[in-house]
Amino acid sequence: MAIIEARNLTYTYPYAESPAFKNVTLKIERGEFILLTGPSGCGKTTLCRCFNGLIPHFYGGKLEGEITVAGLRTTEHPIHEIAHHVGLVFQNPENQLFALTIEKDVAFGLENLGLPRDEMRRRVDWALKVTGIYDLKDRAPYEVSGGQQQRVAIASVLAMQPEVIVLDEPTSFLDPLSAKNILEVINRLNKELGITVVLVEHRLDLAAKYANRVIVMNDGQIILDGEPRKVFLENEAALIGVGIPKVIRLYMLLKRSGLNISGVPLSPEELSKSIMEALIFDRC
Amino acid sequence: MIDVKDVYFTYPNGVEALRGVSLQITDGEFVAIMGQNGAGKTTLVKHFNGLLKPTRGRVLVDDVDTRHVSVATLARKVGFVFQNPDHQLFSETVEDEISFALKNFGFDEKTIKERVNWALNILDLTRYRGTSPFMLSGGERKRVALASVLAWDPKILILDEPTIGQDRNQKERLRQFILQMNHQGKTVVIVTHDIEFVAECEPRVVLMANGKIVADGAARNVLTDPDLIAKSWLILPEITNVLLNLKDIGFPANVMDVYEARDLIIERIGWARK
């Protein structure tokens, strides 16, 4: 059974004239790594807010259609119940950090779950370590840099070990190397622990290689949905506003110039390898 | 001109964010200050409009020591757009937000109206004129913050992480816009770790690590130097990386542009076919 399933979902914010998204039908299976992208204001953040019940419980407004997450109809279950199953990491870490120390922030959600102390300790330490902020655990969240705050936000969600994590541009405040490290952490959670990941990201160059599926939204609707290499390759025009990773653009340019080059690359290494092979092949 | 003379800065909690920084930015330059989170980039640029004053050393803006003037005075000349738009937005509508500073600076009603319209238009915000900034998406709020500073036409523009939350089209607009501002003679300083964006803009790059400047030069030289990039905890531009892997078979290691890379590879094929 799908872990997230939306049918003809349409949502309008209170006082808004038009829906933020309309008629979204979507099925996400357990264990998938979804890259959700689209131009600013396309409705992707709003859609994510439906996955953990923030919509409609917190934001109000008008939600039509049906959505179930981990078997729960989000309209019929309170946010704290949905939170056992779905963790949401916000775009702006300041919106979710509030405790006096980083460690307390990461432990907060677990305290609410009523876990035994040892288990809590273990999970908090683990979450702090995998996000690389263990040494900062006694500092206050507001004292550390934007990138470090984002790691705290991710750690507090990871500590809950939810079945689904939804991350709304989690790397936007991070430098590229930290972004890469965080994405690798998220990838490990997905591949090793089987946690379903919904990642909202503009940085397709860094994120594409981890995802098994890319969903592109535009103007409140899903316009593309499929395997990354396929989506990038076949829909150049539709993706202009999203930004095709540069390795794929170079790949397309080379193809168009008549170079016989194999495989759609998702990383510089893959493209270098194909170019090398094409050069050798061409010479024969 | 911005003249930073051997500046040290320590935050009240004891964190030493700048450790002997000297830097000159002349009028009309376009500079990207880059480096890892916590390298001291934002701390440095907060010295340019007097938000922070050096613990040791001096910062001169057009020969005026920032320790001796108020932020309000410097602001007329140095516009600062924060990394997090929520730190500067507070009005009920986007229009009020953009006109706020203009009113404070004492512009007349007609000028305010023109400036607001201009800023809304250039940042693609006209349809949100009467909307609350807090109803907008992160990327849109970021543009409102930028519009509110642009509106008073400061001579020096400092943008802290301007590409965060911006999609491809908006980044391209932003790039065009920065180049246009720069072309009109404004000094533009961006703080960013968006390597691909900087690779497309090709400004002067000042690379920071641990509160110090570790490199200063043309983007093409700084961003394609694997040792410098590793030392600053950044990553190479994608295209540089592709060709660097092919360095052993004679490809240059300092290419950042997709079209340039294509031409080099195709040329190479032609050469191999002969």
PDB file of N, CA, C and O in Angstrom, chain A residues 200-267:
ATOM      1  N   VAL A 200      12.164  18.389  -1.315  1.00  0.00           N
ATOM      2  CA  VAL A 200      11.895  19.537  -2.170  1.00  0.00           C
ATOM      3  C   VAL A 200      13.221  20.251  -2.389  1.00  0.00           C
ATOM      4  O   VAL A 200      13.902  20.605  -1.428  1.00  0.00           O
ATOM      5  N   GLU A 201      13.633  20.403  -3.617  1.00  0.00           N
ATOM      6  CA  GLU A 201      14.985  20.925  -3.870  1.00  0.00           C
ATOM      7  C   GLU A 201      15.036  21.674  -5.198  1.00  0.00           C
ATOM      8  O   GLU A 201      14.448  21.245  -6.181  1.00  0.00           O
ATOM      9  N   HIS A 202      15.737  22.790  -5.196  1.00  0.00           N
ATOM     10  CA  HIS A 202      16.052  23.462  -6.463  1.00  0.00           C
ATOM     11  C   HIS A 202      17.396  22.982  -7.004  1.00  0.00           C
ATOM     12  O   HIS A 202      17.695  23.110  -8.178  1.00  0.00           O
ATOM     13  N   ARG A 203      18.236  22.484  -6.089  1.00  0.00           N
ATOM     14  CA  ARG A 203      19.586  22.110  -6.507  1.00  0.00           C
ATOM     15  C   ARG A 203      19.591  20.700  -7.068  1.00  0.00           C
ATOM     16  O   ARG A 203      20.053  19.752  -6.451  1.00  0.00           O
ATOM     17  N   LEU A 204      19.062  20.568  -8.257  1.00  0.00           N
ATOM     18  CA  LEU A 204      18.957  19.254  -8.870  1.00  0.00           C
ATOM     19  C   LEU A 204      20.325  18.645  -9.135  1.00  0.00           C
ATOM     20  O   LEU A 204      20.489  17.436  -9.121  1.00  0.00           O
ATOM     21  N   ASP A 205      21.321  19.509  -9.381  1.00  0.00           N
ATOM     22  CA  ASP A 205      22.669  19.004  -9.650  1.00  0.00           C
ATOM     23  C   ASP A 205      23.172  18.146  -8.496  1.00  0.00           C
ATOM     24  O   ASP A 205      23.838  17.144  -8.696  1.00  0.00           O
ATOM     25  N   LEU A 206      22.832  18.545  -7.262  1.00  0.00           N
ATOM     26  CA  LEU A 206      23.310  17.786  -6.111  1.00  0.00           C
ATOM     27  C   LEU A 206      22.378  16.626  -5.750  1.00  0.00           C
ATOM     28  O   LEU A 206      22.820  15.608  -5.244  1.00  0.00           O
ATOM     29  N   ALA A 207      21.087  16.803  -6.010  1.00  0.00           N
ATOM     30  CA  ALA A 207      20.111  15.863  -5.447  1.00  0.00           C
ATOM     31  C   ALA A 207      19.666  14.755  -6.407  1.00  0.00           C
ATOM     32  O   ALA A 207      19.243  13.693  -5.962  1.00  0.00           O
ATOM     33  N   ALA A 208      19.776  15.005  -7.722  1.00  0.00           N
ATOM     34  CA  ALA A 208      19.151  14.100  -8.695  1.00  0.00           C
ATOM     35  C   ALA A 208      19.633  12.655  -8.554  1.00  0.00           C
ATOM     36  O   ALA A 208      18.860  11.721  -8.715  1.00  0.00           O
ATOM     37  N   LYS A 209      20.908  12.473  -8.234  1.00  0.00           N
ATOM     38  CA  LYS A 209      21.440  11.111  -8.269  1.00  0.00           C
ATOM     39  C   LYS A 209      20.911  10.211  -7.157  1.00  0.00           C
ATOM     40  O   LYS A 209      21.026   9.002  -7.231  1.00  0.00           O
ATOM     41  N   TYR A 210      20.312  10.812  -6.117  1.00  0.00           N
ATOM     42  CA  TYR A 210      19.811   9.997  -5.027  1.00  0.00           C
ATOM     43  C   TYR A 210      18.374   9.530  -5.245  1.00  0.00           C
ATOM     44  O   TYR A 210      17.921   8.587  -4.621  1.00  0.00           O
ATOM     45  N   ALA A 211      17.660  10.261  -6.098  1.00  0.00           N
ATOM     46  CA  ALA A 211      16.223  10.029  -6.207  1.00  0.00           C
ATOM     47  C   ALA A 211      15.893   8.915  -7.194  1.00  0.00           C
ATOM     48  O   ALA A 211      16.589   8.742  -8.192  1.00  0.00           O
ATOM     49  N   ASN A 212      14.819   8.155  -6.909  1.00  0.00           N
ATOM     50  CA  ASN A 212      14.374   7.179  -7.900  1.00  0.00           C
ATOM     51  C   ASN A 212      13.263   7.793  -8.768  1.00  0.00           C
ATOM     52  O   ASN A 212      12.872   7.238  -9.763  1.00  0.00           O
ATOM     53  N   ARG A 213      12.803   8.988  -8.345  1.00  0.00           N
ATOM     54  CA  ARG A 213      11.678   9.590  -9.032  1.00  0.00           C
ATOM     55  C   ARG A 213      11.712  11.107  -8.859  1.00  0.00           C
ATOM     56  O   ARG A 213      11.990  11.592  -7.770  1.00  0.00           O
ATOM     57  N   VAL A 214      11.463  11.806  -9.945  1.00  0.00           N
ATOM     58  CA  VAL A 214      11.390  13.267  -9.895  1.00  0.00           C
ATOM     59  C   VAL A 214       9.963  13.687 -10.215  1.00  0.00           C
ATOM     60  O   VAL A 214       9.381  13.220 -11.191  1.00  0.00           O
ATOM     61  N   ILE A 215       9.412  14.552  -9.358  1.00  0.00           N
ATOM     62  CA  ILE A 215       8.087  15.101  -9.624  1.00  0.00           C
ATOM     63  C   ILE A 215       8.240  16.604  -9.816  1.00  0.00           C
ATOM     64  O   ILE A 215       8.839  17.284  -8.980  1.00  0.00           O
ATOM     65  N   VAL A 216       7.768  17.102 -10.944  1.00  0.00           N
ATOM     66  CA  VAL A 216       7.888  18.529 -11.223  1.00  0.00           C
ATOM     67  C   VAL A 216       6.498  19.160 -11.187  1.00  0.00           C
ATOM     68  O   VAL A 216       5.575  18.686 -11.843  1.00  0.00           O
ATOM     69  N   MET A 217       6.398  20.234 -10.399  1.00  0.00           N
ATOM     70  CA  MET A 217       5.124  20.962 -10.338  1.00  0.00           C
ATOM     71  C   MET A 217       5.268  22.298 -11.032  1.00  0.00           C
ATOM     72  O   MET A 217       6.351  22.882 -11.080  1.00  0.00           O
ATOM     73  N   ASN A 218       4.178  22.775 -11.563  1.00  0.00           N
ATOM     74  CA  ASN A 218       4.148  24.131 -12.109  1.00  0.00           C
ATOM     75  C   ASN A 218       2.741  24.664 -11.955  1.00  0.00           C
ATOM     76  O   ASN A 218       1.784  23.959 -12.252  1.00  0.00           O
ATOM     77  N   ASP A 219       2.662  25.873 -11.435  1.00  0.00           N
ATOM     78  CA  ASP A 219       1.371  26.537 -11.348  1.00  0.00           C
ATOM     79  C   ASP A 219       0.297  25.649 -10.704  1.00  0.00           C
ATOM     80  O   ASP A 219      -0.811  25.517 -11.227  1.00  0.00           O
ATOM     81  N   GLY A 220       0.653  25.033  -9.585  1.00  0.00           N
ATOM     82  CA  GLY A 220      -0.333  24.278  -8.827  1.00  0.00           C
ATOM     83  C   GLY A 220      -0.677  22.902  -9.360  1.00  0.00           C
ATOM     84  O   GLY A 220      -1.633  22.287  -8.920  1.00  0.00           O
ATOM     85  N   GLN A 221       0.119  22.420 -10.329  1.00  0.00           N
ATOM     86  CA  GLN A 221      -0.174  21.095 -10.862  1.00  0.00           C
ATOM     87  C   GLN A 221       1.100  20.279 -11.057  1.00  0.00           C
ATOM     88  O   GLN A 221       2.168  20.844 -11.245  1.00  0.00           O
ATOM     89  N   ILE A 222       0.937  18.959 -11.025  1.00  0.00           N
ATOM     90  CA  ILE A 222       2.072  18.094 -11.333  1.00  0.00           C
ATOM     91  C   ILE A 222       2.178  18.005 -12.848  1.00  0.00           C
ATOM     92  O   ILE A 222       1.231  17.605 -13.515  1.00  0.00           O
ATOM     93  N   ILE A 223       3.334  18.430 -13.400  1.00  0.00           N
ATOM     94  CA  ILE A 223       3.459  18.399 -14.856  1.00  0.00           C
ATOM     95  C   ILE A 223       4.357  17.256 -15.349  1.00  0.00           C
ATOM     96  O   ILE A 223       4.235  16.835 -16.490  1.00  0.00           O
ATOM     97  N   LEU A 224       5.256  16.788 -14.487  1.00  0.00           N
ATOM     98  CA  LEU A 224       6.121  15.676 -14.885  1.00  0.00           C
ATOM     99  C   LEU A 224       6.319  14.769 -13.687  1.00  0.00           C
ATOM    100  O   LEU A 224       6.375  15.230 -12.550  1.00  0.00           O
ATOM    101  N   ASP A 225       6.469  13.480 -13.950  1.00  0.00           N
ATOM    102  CA  ASP A 225       6.634  12.526 -12.869  1.00  0.00           C
ATOM    103  C   ASP A 225       7.310  11.295 -13.467  1.00  0.00           C
ATOM    104  O   ASP A 225       6.749  10.630 -14.331  1.00  0.00           O
ATOM    105  N   GLY A 226       8.525  10.998 -13.024  1.00  0.00           N
ATOM    106  CA  GLY A 226       9.177   9.815 -13.568  1.00  0.00           C
ATOM    107  C   GLY A 226      10.610   9.659 -13.092  1.00  0.00           C
ATOM    108  O   GLY A 226      11.070  10.369 -12.195  1.00  0.00           O
ATOM    109  N   GLU A 227      11.301   8.721 -13.685  1.00  0.00           N
ATOM    110  CA  GLU A 227      12.686   8.421 -13.337  1.00  0.00           C
ATOM    111  C   GLU A 227      13.558   9.615 -13.763  1.00  0.00           C
ATOM    112  O   GLU A 227      13.367  10.144 -14.859  1.00  0.00           O
ATOM    113  N   PRO A 228      14.495  10.068 -12.878  1.00  0.00           N
ATOM    114  CA  PRO A 228      15.225  11.316 -13.152  1.00  0.00           C
ATOM    115  C   PRO A 228      15.845  11.410 -14.555  1.00  0.00           C
ATOM    116  O   PRO A 228      15.642  12.407 -15.248  1.00  0.00           O
ATOM    117  N   ARG A 229      16.601  10.392 -14.965  1.00  0.00           N
ATOM    118  CA  ARG A 229      17.298  10.477 -16.252  1.00  0.00           C
ATOM    119  C   ARG A 229      16.307  10.700 -17.379  1.00  0.00           C
ATOM    120  O   ARG A 229      16.555  11.454 -18.321  1.00  0.00           O
ATOM    121  N   LYS A 230      15.182  10.023 -17.294  1.00  0.00           N
ATOM    122  CA  LYS A 230      14.156  10.131 -18.329  1.00  0.00           C
ATOM    123  C   LYS A 230      13.507  11.510 -18.327  1.00  0.00           C
ATOM    124  O   LYS A 230      13.373  12.160 -19.363  1.00  0.00           O
ATOM    125  N   VAL A 231      13.122  11.946 -17.121  1.00  0.00           N
ATOM    126  CA  VAL A 231      12.451  13.238 -17.000  1.00  0.00           C
ATOM    127  C   VAL A 231      13.343  14.365 -17.523  1.00  0.00           C
ATOM    128  O   VAL A 231      12.910  15.219 -18.294  1.00  0.00           O
ATOM    129  N   PHE A 232      14.604  14.341 -17.127  1.00  0.00           N
ATOM    130  CA  PHE A 232      15.522  15.411 -17.545  1.00  0.00           C
ATOM    131  C   PHE A 232      15.733  15.402 -19.053  1.00  0.00           C
ATOM    132  O   PHE A 232      15.837  16.434 -19.686  1.00  0.00           O
ATOM    133  N   LEU A 233      15.826  14.211 -19.588  1.00  0.00           N
ATOM    134  CA  LEU A 233      16.195  14.093 -20.991  1.00  0.00           C
ATOM    135  C   LEU A 233      15.052  14.458 -21.933  1.00  0.00           C
ATOM    136  O   LEU A 233      15.261  15.072 -22.971  1.00  0.00           O
ATOM    137  N   GLU A 234      13.849  14.070 -21.548  1.00  0.00           N
ATOM    138  CA  GLU A 234      12.742  14.163 -22.504  1.00  0.00           C
ATOM    139  C   GLU A 234      11.917  15.430 -22.395  1.00  0.00           C
ATOM    140  O   GLU A 234      11.015  15.647 -23.179  1.00  0.00           O
ATOM    141  N   ASN A 235      12.217  16.241 -21.421  1.00  0.00           N
ATOM    142  CA  ASN A 235      11.312  17.355 -21.178  1.00  0.00           C
ATOM    143  C   ASN A 235      12.050  18.670 -21.031  1.00  0.00           C
ATOM    144  O   ASN A 235      11.757  19.465 -20.155  1.00  0.00           O
ATOM    145  N   GLU A 236      13.011  18.877 -21.896  1.00  0.00           N
ATOM    146  CA  GLU A 236      13.871  20.043 -21.763  1.00  0.00           C
ATOM    147  C   GLU A 236      13.068  21.336 -21.648  1.00  0.00           C
ATOM    148  O   GLU A 236      13.311  22.153 -20.769  1.00  0.00           O
ATOM    149  N   ALA A 237      12.098  21.505 -22.528  1.00  0.00           N
ATOM    150  CA  ALA A 237      11.347  22.767 -22.568  1.00  0.00           C
ATOM    151  C   ALA A 237      10.621  23.026 -21.255  1.00  0.00           C
ATOM    152  O   ALA A 237      10.691  24.107 -20.685  1.00  0.00           O
ATOM    153  N   ALA A 238       9.965  21.967 -20.751  1.00  0.00           N
ATOM    154  CA  ALA A 238       9.190  22.133 -19.527  1.00  0.00           C
ATOM    155  C   ALA A 238      10.088  22.395 -18.322  1.00  0.00           C
ATOM    156  O   ALA A 238       9.649  22.894 -17.304  1.00  0.00           O
ATOM    157  N   LEU A 239      11.359  22.038 -18.450  1.00  0.00           N
ATOM    158  CA  LEU A 239      12.259  22.117 -17.309  1.00  0.00           C
ATOM    159  C   LEU A 239      13.083  23.403 -17.268  1.00  0.00           C
ATOM    160  O   LEU A 239      13.865  23.603 -16.355  1.00  0.00           O
ATOM    161  N   ILE A 240      12.864  24.273 -18.237  1.00  0.00           N
ATOM    162  CA  ILE A 240      13.672  25.483 -18.290  1.00  0.00           C
ATOM    163  C   ILE A 240      13.582  26.279 -16.993  1.00  0.00           C
ATOM    164  O   ILE A 240      14.580  26.730 -16.458  1.00  0.00           O
ATOM    165  N   GLY A 241      12.371  26.380 -16.454  1.00  0.00           N
ATOM    166  CA  GLY A 241      12.190  27.126 -15.212  1.00  0.00           C
ATOM    167  C   GLY A 241      12.741  26.407 -13.995  1.00  0.00           C
ATOM    168  O   GLY A 241      12.904  26.994 -12.939  1.00  0.00           O
ATOM    169  N   VAL A 242      13.021  25.145 -14.122  1.00  0.00           N
ATOM    170  CA  VAL A 242      13.483  24.343 -13.000  1.00  0.00           C
ATOM    171  C   VAL A 242      15.006  24.263 -12.976  1.00  0.00           C
ATOM    172  O   VAL A 242      15.632  24.270 -11.930  1.00  0.00           O
ATOM    173  N   GLY A 243      15.593  24.240 -14.157  1.00  0.00           N
ATOM    174  CA  GLY A 243      17.048  24.178 -14.208  1.00  0.00           C
ATOM    175  C   GLY A 243      17.548  22.756 -14.330  1.00  0.00           C
ATOM    176  O   GLY A 243      17.571  22.007 -13.366  1.00  0.00           O
ATOM    177  N   ILE A 244      17.894  22.377 -15.526  1.00  0.00           N
ATOM    178  CA  ILE A 244      18.447  21.052 -15.740  1.00  0.00           C
ATOM    179  C   ILE A 244      19.894  21.070 -15.256  1.00  0.00           C
ATOM    180  O   ILE A 244      20.621  22.018 -15.527  1.00  0.00           O
ATOM    181  N   PRO A 245      20.321  20.032 -14.521  1.00  0.00           N
ATOM    182  CA  PRO A 245      21.714  20.013 -14.063  1.00  0.00           C
ATOM    183  C   PRO A 245      22.687  20.222 -15.235  1.00  0.00           C
ATOM    184  O   PRO A 245      22.427  19.768 -16.351  1.00  0.00           O
ATOM    185  N   LYS A 246      23.798  20.893 -14.942  1.00  0.00           N
ATOM    186  CA  LYS A 246      24.716  21.256 -16.026  1.00  0.00           C
ATOM    187  C   LYS A 246      25.334  20.050 -16.715  1.00  0.00           C
ATOM    188  O   LYS A 246      25.602  20.104 -17.908  1.00  0.00           O
ATOM    189  N   VAL A 247      25.551  18.966 -15.988  1.00  0.00           N
ATOM    190  CA  VAL A 247      26.124  17.787 -16.662  1.00  0.00           C
ATOM    191  C   VAL A 247      25.145  17.269 -17.730  1.00  0.00           C
ATOM    192  O   VAL A 247      25.566  16.816 -18.792  1.00  0.00           O
ATOM    193  N   ILE A 248      23.864  17.380 -17.436  1.00  0.00           N
ATOM    194  CA  ILE A 248      22.880  16.907 -18.424  1.00  0.00           C
ATOM    195  C   ILE A 248      22.812  17.875 -19.600  1.00  0.00           C
ATOM    196  O   ILE A 248      22.689  17.467 -20.752  1.00  0.00           O
ATOM    197  N   ARG A 249      22.939  19.159 -19.313  1.00  0.00           N
ATOM    198  CA  ARG A 249      22.939  20.126 -20.414  1.00  0.00           C
ATOM    199  C   ARG A 249      24.137  19.907 -21.336  1.00  0.00           C
ATOM    200  O   ARG A 249      24.023  19.936 -22.553  1.00  0.00           O
ATOM    201  N   LEU A 250      25.293  19.660 -20.726  1.00  0.00           N
ATOM    202  CA  LEU A 250      26.477  19.411 -21.542  1.00  0.00           C
ATOM    203  C   LEU A 250      26.304  18.130 -22.356  1.00  0.00           C
ATOM    204  O   LEU A 250      26.645  18.082 -23.552  1.00  0.00           O
ATOM    205  N   TYR A 251      25.745  17.131 -21.716  1.00  0.00           N
ATOM    206  CA  TYR A 251      25.469  15.865 -22.392  1.00  0.00           C
ATOM    207  C   TYR A 251      24.582  16.092 -23.629  1.00  0.00           C
ATOM    208  O   TYR A 251      24.865  15.609 -24.720  1.00  0.00           O
ATOM    209  N   MET A 252      23.511  16.886 -23.443  1.00  0.00           N
ATOM    210  CA  MET A 252      22.589  17.154 -24.557  1.00  0.00           C
ATOM    211  C   MET A 252      23.297  17.921 -25.675  1.00  0.00           C
ATOM    212  O   MET A 252      23.113  17.620 -26.856  1.00  0.00           O
ATOM    213  N   LEU A 253      24.102  18.905 -25.292  1.00  0.00           N
ATOM    214  CA  LEU A 253      24.825  19.696 -26.294  1.00  0.00           C
ATOM    215  C   LEU A 253      25.767  18.811 -27.106  1.00  0.00           C
ATOM    216  O   LEU A 253      25.882  18.940 -28.325  1.00  0.00           O
ATOM    217  N   LEU A 254      26.431  17.889 -26.425  1.00  0.00           N
ATOM    218  CA  LEU A 254      27.377  17.009 -27.101  1.00  0.00           C
ATOM    219  C   LEU A 254      26.652  16.072 -28.061  1.00  0.00           C
ATOM    220  O   LEU A 254      27.094  15.842 -29.182  1.00  0.00           O
ATOM    221  N   LYS A 255      25.522  15.565 -27.589  1.00  0.00           N
ATOM    222  CA  LYS A 255      24.716  14.686 -28.442  1.00  0.00           C
ATOM    223  C   LYS A 255      24.303  15.417 -29.703  1.00  0.00           C
ATOM    224  O   LYS A 255      24.385  14.897 -30.813  1.00  0.00           O
ATOM    225  N   ARG A 256      23.825  16.646 -29.475  1.00  0.00           N
ATOM    226  CA  ARG A 256      23.330  17.443 -30.591  1.00  0.00           C
ATOM    227  C   ARG A 256      24.457  17.785 -31.572  1.00  0.00           C
ATOM    228  O   ARG A 256      24.216  18.021 -32.744  1.00  0.00           O
ATOM    229  N   SER A 257      25.688  17.818 -31.047  1.00  0.00           N
ATOM    230  CA  SER A 257      26.817  18.096 -31.939  1.00  0.00           C
ATOM    231  C   SER A 257      27.295  16.834 -32.636  1.00  0.00           C
ATOM    232  O   SER A 257      28.326  16.834 -33.290  1.00  0.00           O
ATOM    233  N   GLY A 258      26.610  15.730 -32.406  1.00  0.00           N
ATOM    234  CA  GLY A 258      26.926  14.518 -33.134  1.00  0.00           C
ATOM    235  C   GLY A 258      27.860  13.560 -32.410  1.00  0.00           C
ATOM    236  O   GLY A 258      28.294  12.563 -32.975  1.00  0.00           O
ATOM    237  N   LEU A 259      28.162  13.854 -31.139  1.00  0.00           N
ATOM    238  CA  LEU A 259      29.034  12.935 -30.404  1.00  0.00           C
ATOM    239  C   LEU A 259      28.199  11.737 -29.933  1.00  0.00           C
ATOM    240  O   LEU A 259      27.147  11.893 -29.328  1.00  0.00           O
ATOM    241  N   ASN A 260      28.700  10.564 -30.226  1.00  0.00           N
ATOM    242  CA  ASN A 260      27.978   9.354 -29.842  1.00  0.00           C
ATOM    243  C   ASN A 260      28.344   9.007 -28.404  1.00  0.00           C
ATOM    244  O   ASN A 260      29.414   8.490 -28.124  1.00  0.00           O
ATOM    245  N   ILE A 261      27.446   9.339 -27.501  1.00  0.00           N
ATOM    246  CA  ILE A 261      27.795   9.269 -26.090  1.00  0.00           C
ATOM    247  C   ILE A 261      26.701   8.503 -25.350  1.00  0.00           C
ATOM    248  O   ILE A 261      25.520   8.702 -25.587  1.00  0.00           O
ATOM    249  N   SER A 262      27.123   7.580 -24.476  1.00  0.00           N
ATOM    250  CA  SER A 262      26.137   6.682 -23.877  1.00  0.00           C
ATOM    251  C   SER A 262      25.648   7.178 -22.522  1.00  0.00           C
ATOM    252  O   SER A 262      26.326   7.940 -21.851  1.00  0.00           O
ATOM    253  N   GLY A 263      24.461   6.720 -22.120  1.00  0.00           N
ATOM    254  CA  GLY A 263      23.933   6.936 -20.771  1.00  0.00           C
ATOM    255  C   GLY A 263      23.684   8.390 -20.419  1.00  0.00           C
ATOM    256  O   GLY A 263      24.514   9.229 -20.712  1.00  0.00           O
ATOM    257  N   VAL A 264      22.575   8.680 -19.784  1.00  0.00           N
ATOM    258  CA  VAL A 264      22.319  10.044 -19.318  1.00  0.00           C
ATOM    259  C   VAL A 264      23.027  10.227 -17.976  1.00  0.00           C
ATOM    260  O   VAL A 264      22.750   9.482 -17.036  1.00  0.00           O
ATOM    261  N   PRO A 265      23.964  11.176 -17.872  1.00  0.00           N
ATOM    262  CA  PRO A 265      24.753  11.290 -16.640  1.00  0.00           C
ATOM    263  C   PRO A 265      24.011  12.050 -15.543  1.00  0.00           C
ATOM    264  O   PRO A 265      23.296  13.007 -15.827  1.00  0.00           O
ATOM    265  N   LEU A 266      24.180  11.632 -14.305  1.00  0.00           N
ATOM    266  CA  LEU A 266      23.629  12.397 -13.186  1.00  0.00           C
ATOM    267  C   LEU A 266      24.742  12.972 -12.314  1.00  0.00           C
ATOM    268  O   LEU A 266      24.481  13.622 -11.319  1.00  0.00           O
ATOM    269  N   SER A 267      26.004  12.726 -12.693  1.00  0.00           N
ATOM    270  CA  SER A 267      27.108  13.304 -11.933  1.00  0.00           C
ATOM    271  C   SER A 267      28.259  13.594 -12.894  1.00  0.00           C
ATOM    272  O   SER A 267      28.335  13.005 -13.974  1.00  0.00           O
TER     273      SER A 267
END
